[in-house]
Tab-separated table of C-alpha atoms in Angstrom:
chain	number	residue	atom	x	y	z
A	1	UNK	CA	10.218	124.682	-138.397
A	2	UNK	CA	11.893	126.238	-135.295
A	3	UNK	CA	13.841	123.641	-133.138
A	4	UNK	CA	12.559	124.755	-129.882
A	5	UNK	CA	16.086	124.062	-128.289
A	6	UNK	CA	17.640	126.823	-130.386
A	7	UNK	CA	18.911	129.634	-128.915
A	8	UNK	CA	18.010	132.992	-129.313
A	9	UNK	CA	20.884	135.381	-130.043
A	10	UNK	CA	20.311	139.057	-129.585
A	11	UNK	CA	21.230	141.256	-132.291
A	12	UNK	CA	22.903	144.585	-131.264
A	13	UNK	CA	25.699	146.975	-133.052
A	14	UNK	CA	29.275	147.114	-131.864
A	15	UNK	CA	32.001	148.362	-132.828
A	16	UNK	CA	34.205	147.232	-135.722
A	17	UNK	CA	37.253	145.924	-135.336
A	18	UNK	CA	39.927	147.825	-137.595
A	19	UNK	CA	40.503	147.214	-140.954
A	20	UNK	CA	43.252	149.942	-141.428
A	21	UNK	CA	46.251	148.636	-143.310
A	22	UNK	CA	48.540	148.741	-140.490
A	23	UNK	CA	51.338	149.322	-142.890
A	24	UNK	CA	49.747	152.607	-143.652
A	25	UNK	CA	47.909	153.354	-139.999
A	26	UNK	CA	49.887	156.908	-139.374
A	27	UNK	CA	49.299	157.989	-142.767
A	28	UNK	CA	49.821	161.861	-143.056
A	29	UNK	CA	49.861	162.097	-139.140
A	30	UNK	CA	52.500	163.901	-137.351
A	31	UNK	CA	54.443	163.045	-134.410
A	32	UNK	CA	57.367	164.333	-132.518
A	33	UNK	CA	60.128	161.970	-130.870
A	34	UNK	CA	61.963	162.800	-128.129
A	35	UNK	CA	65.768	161.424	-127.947
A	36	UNK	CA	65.369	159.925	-131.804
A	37	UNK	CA	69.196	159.887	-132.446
A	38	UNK	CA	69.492	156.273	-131.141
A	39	UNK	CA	68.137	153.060	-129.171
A	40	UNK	CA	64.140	153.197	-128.444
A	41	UNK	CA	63.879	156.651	-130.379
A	42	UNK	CA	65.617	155.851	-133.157
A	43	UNK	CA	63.297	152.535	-133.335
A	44	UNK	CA	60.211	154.346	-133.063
A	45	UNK	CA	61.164	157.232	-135.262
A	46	UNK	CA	61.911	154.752	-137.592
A	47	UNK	CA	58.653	152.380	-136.902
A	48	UNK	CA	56.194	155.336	-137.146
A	49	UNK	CA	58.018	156.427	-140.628
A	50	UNK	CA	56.983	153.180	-142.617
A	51	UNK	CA	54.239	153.617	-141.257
A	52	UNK	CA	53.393	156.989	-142.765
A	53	UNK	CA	53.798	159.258	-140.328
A	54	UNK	CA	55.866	162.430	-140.875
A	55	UNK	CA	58.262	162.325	-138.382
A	56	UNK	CA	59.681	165.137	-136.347
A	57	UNK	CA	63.445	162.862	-134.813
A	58	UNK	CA	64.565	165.229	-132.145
A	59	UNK	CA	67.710	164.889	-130.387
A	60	UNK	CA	70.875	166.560	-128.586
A	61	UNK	CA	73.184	164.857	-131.286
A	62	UNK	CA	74.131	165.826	-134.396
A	63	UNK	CA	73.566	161.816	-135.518
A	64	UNK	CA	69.802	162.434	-135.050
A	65	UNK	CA	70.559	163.997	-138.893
A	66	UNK	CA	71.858	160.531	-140.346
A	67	UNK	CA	67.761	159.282	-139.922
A	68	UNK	CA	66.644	161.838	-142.927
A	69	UNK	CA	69.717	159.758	-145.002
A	70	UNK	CA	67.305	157.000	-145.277
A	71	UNK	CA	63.906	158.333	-144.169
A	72	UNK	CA	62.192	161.128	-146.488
A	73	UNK	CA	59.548	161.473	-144.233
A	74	UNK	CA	62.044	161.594	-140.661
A	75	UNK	CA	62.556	165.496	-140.263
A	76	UNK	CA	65.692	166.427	-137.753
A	77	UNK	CA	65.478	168.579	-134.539
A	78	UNK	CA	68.624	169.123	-132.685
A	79	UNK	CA	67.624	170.526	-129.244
A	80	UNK	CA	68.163	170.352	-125.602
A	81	UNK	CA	65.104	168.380	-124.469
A	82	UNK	CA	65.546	169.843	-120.613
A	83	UNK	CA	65.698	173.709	-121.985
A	84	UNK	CA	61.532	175.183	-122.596
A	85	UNK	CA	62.757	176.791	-125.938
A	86	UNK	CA	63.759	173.562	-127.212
A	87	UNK	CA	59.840	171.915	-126.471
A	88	UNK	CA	58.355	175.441	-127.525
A	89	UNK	CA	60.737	175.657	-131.107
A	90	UNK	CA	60.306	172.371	-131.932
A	91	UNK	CA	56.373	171.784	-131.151
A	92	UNK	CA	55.909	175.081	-133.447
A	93	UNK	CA	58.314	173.357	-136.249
A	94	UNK	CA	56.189	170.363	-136.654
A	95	UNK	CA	53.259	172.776	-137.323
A	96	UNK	CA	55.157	175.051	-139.312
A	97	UNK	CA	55.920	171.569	-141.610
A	98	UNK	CA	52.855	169.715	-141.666
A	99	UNK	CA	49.911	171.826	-139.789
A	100	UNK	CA	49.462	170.167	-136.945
A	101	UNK	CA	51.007	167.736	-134.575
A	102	UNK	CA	48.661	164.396	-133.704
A	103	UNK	CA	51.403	162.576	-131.497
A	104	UNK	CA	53.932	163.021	-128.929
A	105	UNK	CA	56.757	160.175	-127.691
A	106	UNK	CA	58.563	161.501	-124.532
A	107	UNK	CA	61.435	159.088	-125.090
A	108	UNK	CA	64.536	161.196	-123.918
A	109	UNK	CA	66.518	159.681	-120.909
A	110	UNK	CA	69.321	159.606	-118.874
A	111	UNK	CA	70.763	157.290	-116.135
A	112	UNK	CA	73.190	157.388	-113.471
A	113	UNK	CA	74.332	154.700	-111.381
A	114	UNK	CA	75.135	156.211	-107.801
A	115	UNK	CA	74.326	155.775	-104.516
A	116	UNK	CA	72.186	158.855	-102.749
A	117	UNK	CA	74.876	159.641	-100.319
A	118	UNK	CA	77.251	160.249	-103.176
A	119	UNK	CA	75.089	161.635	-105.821
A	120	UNK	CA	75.914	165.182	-106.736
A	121	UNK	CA	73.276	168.492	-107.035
A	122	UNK	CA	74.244	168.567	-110.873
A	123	UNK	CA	73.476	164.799	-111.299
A	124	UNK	CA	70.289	164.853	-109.968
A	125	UNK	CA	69.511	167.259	-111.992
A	126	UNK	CA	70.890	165.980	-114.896
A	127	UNK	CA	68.494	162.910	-114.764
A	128	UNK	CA	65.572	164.653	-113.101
A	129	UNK	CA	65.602	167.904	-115.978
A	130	UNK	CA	65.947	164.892	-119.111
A	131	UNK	CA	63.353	162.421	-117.548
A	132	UNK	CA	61.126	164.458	-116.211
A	133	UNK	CA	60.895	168.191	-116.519
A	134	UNK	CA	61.639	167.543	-120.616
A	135	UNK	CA	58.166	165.788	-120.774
A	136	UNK	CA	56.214	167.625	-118.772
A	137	UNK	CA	57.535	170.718	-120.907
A	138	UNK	CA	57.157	168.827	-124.164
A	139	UNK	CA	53.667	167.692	-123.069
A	140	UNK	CA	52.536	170.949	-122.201
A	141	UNK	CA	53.788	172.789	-125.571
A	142	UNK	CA	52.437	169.380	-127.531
A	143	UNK	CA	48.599	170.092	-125.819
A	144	UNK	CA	48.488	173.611	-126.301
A	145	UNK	CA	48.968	172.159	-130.132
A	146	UNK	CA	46.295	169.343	-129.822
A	147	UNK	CA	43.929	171.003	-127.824
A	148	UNK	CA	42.328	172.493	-130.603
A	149	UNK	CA	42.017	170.153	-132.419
A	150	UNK	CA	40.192	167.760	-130.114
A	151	UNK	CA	42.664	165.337	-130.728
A	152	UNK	CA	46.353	163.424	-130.272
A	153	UNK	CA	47.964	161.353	-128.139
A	154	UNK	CA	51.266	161.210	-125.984
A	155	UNK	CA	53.033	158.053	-125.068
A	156	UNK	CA	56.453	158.502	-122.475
A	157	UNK	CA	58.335	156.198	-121.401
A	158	UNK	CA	58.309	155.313	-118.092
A	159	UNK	CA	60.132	152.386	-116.571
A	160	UNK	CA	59.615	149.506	-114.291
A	161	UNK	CA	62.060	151.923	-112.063
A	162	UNK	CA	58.420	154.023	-112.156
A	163	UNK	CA	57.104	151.433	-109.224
A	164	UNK	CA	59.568	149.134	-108.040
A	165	UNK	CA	63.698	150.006	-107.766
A	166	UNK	CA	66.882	148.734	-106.279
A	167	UNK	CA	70.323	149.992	-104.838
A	168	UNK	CA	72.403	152.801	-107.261
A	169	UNK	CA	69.590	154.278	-109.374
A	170	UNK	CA	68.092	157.470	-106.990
A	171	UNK	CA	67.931	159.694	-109.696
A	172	UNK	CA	66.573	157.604	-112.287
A	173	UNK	CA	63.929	155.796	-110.153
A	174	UNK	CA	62.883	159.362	-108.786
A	175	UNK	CA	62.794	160.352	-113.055
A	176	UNK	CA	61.136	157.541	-113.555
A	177	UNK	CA	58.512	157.628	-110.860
A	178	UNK	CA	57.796	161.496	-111.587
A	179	UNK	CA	57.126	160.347	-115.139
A	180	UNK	CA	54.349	157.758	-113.963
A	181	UNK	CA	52.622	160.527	-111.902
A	182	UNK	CA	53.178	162.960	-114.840
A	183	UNK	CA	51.227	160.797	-117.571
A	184	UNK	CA	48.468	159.917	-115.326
A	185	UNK	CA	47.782	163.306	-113.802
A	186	UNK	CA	47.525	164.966	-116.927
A	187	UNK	CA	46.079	161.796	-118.726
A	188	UNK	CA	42.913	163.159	-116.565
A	189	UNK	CA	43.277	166.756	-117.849
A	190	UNK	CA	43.809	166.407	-121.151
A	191	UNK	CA	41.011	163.333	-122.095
A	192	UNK	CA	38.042	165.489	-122.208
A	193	UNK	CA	39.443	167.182	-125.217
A	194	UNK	CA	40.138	163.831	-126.612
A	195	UNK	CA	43.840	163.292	-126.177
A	196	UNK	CA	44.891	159.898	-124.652
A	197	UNK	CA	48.127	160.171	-122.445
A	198	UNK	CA	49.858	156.697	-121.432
A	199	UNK	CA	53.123	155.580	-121.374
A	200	UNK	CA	55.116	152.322	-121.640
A	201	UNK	CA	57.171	151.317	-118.161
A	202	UNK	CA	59.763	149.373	-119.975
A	203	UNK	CA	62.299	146.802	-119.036
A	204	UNK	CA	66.235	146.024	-119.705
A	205	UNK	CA	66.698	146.983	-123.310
A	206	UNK	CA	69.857	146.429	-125.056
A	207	UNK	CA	70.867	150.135	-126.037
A	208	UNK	CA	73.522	152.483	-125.754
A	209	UNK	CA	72.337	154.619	-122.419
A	210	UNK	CA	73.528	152.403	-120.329
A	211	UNK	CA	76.802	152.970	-121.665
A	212	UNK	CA	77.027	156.269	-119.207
A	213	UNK	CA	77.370	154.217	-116.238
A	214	UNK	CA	79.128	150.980	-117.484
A	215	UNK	CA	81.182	150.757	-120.348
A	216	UNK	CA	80.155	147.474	-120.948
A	217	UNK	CA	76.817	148.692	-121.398
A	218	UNK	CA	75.228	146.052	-123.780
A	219	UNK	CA	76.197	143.001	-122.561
A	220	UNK	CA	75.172	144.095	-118.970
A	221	UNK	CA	71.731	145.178	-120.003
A	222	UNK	CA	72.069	141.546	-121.810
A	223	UNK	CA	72.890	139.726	-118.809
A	224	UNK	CA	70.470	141.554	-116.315
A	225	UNK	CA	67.643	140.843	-119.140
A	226	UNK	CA	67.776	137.567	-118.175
A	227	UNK	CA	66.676	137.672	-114.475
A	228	UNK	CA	63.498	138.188	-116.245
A	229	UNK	CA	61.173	135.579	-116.698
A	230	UNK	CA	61.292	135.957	-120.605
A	231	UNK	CA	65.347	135.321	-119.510
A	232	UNK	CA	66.682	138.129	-122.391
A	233	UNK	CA	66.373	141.573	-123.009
A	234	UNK	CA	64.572	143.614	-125.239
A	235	UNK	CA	65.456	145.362	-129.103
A	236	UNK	CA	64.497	148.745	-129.221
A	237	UNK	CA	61.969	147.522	-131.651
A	238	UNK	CA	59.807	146.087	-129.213
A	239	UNK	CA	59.297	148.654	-127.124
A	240	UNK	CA	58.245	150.799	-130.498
A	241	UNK	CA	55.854	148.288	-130.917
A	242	UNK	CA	54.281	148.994	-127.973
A	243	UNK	CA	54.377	152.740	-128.543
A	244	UNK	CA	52.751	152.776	-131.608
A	245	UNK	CA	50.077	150.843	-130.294
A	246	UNK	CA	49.311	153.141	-127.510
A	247	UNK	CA	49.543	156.241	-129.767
A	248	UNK	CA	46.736	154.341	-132.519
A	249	UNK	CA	43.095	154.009	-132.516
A	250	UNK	CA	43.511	149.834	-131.641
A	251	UNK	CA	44.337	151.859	-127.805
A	252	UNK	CA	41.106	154.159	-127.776
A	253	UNK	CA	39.992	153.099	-124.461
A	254	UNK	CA	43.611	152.982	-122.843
A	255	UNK	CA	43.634	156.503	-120.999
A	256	UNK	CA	46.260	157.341	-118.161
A	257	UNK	CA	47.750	153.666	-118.116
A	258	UNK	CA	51.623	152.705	-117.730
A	259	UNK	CA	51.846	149.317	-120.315
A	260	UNK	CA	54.711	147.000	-118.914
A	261	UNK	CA	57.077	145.741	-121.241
A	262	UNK	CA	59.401	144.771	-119.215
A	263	UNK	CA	59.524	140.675	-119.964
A	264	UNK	CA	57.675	140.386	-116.426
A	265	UNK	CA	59.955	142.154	-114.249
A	266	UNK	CA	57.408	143.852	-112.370
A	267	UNK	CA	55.605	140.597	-111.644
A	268	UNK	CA	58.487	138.830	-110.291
A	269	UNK	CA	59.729	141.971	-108.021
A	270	UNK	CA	55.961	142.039	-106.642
């Protein structure tokens, strides 16, 4: 007998949640890191590697060579990431190695801490070449690789500089903001062939880069982590978190979005 207070629950199909063993969830894919040799690189380099990926590390610094010590399947680059040859040679090395290239991490950066009135012609374009005009040439070397395919995904990373900025950091907010326009315009583009382009607009995190302005670089980066509401800073690991998220299936429907991770920066500068 039907209880005539029951209700009636439609059945339709959806989609299945995962059941990929995360460990495992880049298995055999290949992805290229920008600026690999330490901090957020290094992390995700690292992050995507035990998780299967082959990894292409590439980096202006010879210590980008230390991660293929302990990682069989993290690959070297040394290259410029500003100079076109460097996104062209190292886009056709991945292929050369593995066949293909499924994902690209725009992670190279540099900072300056200046006001406008005293930055120089060769600083801005210092910051603007490595922040900027290296993804947008790695981007457009890793698409003519995915294209093909009909599939792949770039993640950059953008910055909470990408929206919202304060005194001393022109350059780098400029970078920054050129970076946000850069994922989303060709986030647009490049979907119909079924690559997803997003990036990650991250917060303080406690690496070296901020070294180049203040030689105290850590513990400042430490210190100004706190103004956040989650009162600390990030690890680099938590940002590659983040990144591998975007670049995986769990983020199919994420298309031309900039992911805070920034502790709630963003919120409380609003």
């Amino acid at each position: 007998m039907v209880n005539s207070n029951s209700i009636y629950c439609t059945k339709f199909s959806i989609r299945k949640f995962s059941t990929i063993n995360r460990n495992l969830e880049f298995d055999g894919k290949v992805i290229v890191v920008t600026g690999a040799a330490s901090g957020i690189g290094k992390a995700i380099a690292i992050l995507f590697s035990e998780m299967g990926a082959n990894v292409v590390a590439e980096d202006y610094d010879d210590d980008v060579k230390c991660l293929a010590e302990d990682y069989k399947n993290i690959i070297p680059f040394v290259g410029d990431v500003t100079l076109e040859s460097t996104a062209i040679n190292v886009v056709a090395f991945a292929i050369e190695k593995f066949g293909k290239l499924d994902v690209l991490v725009n992670n190279a950066g540099r900072i300056i801490n200046k006001l406008t009135v005293d930055t120089t012609l060769e600083e801005w374009n210092m910051v603007m070449n490595t922040n900027a005009t290296g993804a947008f040439l790695h981007t457009r070397e890793a698409l003519k690789a995915m294209i093909p395919n009909k599939s792949g995904s770039i993640v950059n990373i953008a910055s909470y500089a990408s929206f919202f900025t304060f005194p001393l950091i022109t350059a780098y907010a400029s970078s920054k903001g050129a970076l946000a326009q850069l994922t989303r315009t060709s986030a647009l583009e490049a979907i119909e062939n079924n690559i997803r382009i997003n990036a990650v607009g991250v917060g303080d995190v406690v690496t070296n880069l901020i070294n180049e302005i203040n030689p105290e670089g850590r513990e400042f980066l430490a210190q100004h982590g706190r103004k956040a509401p989650i009162k600390r800073a990030a690890n680099p690991e938590e940002i590659a978190e983040v990144v591998a998220f975007l670049a995986s299936e769990r983020a199919s429907f994420i298309v031309g979005s900039i992911v805070m991770a920034d502790g709630g920066m963003s919120v409380i500068i609003q």
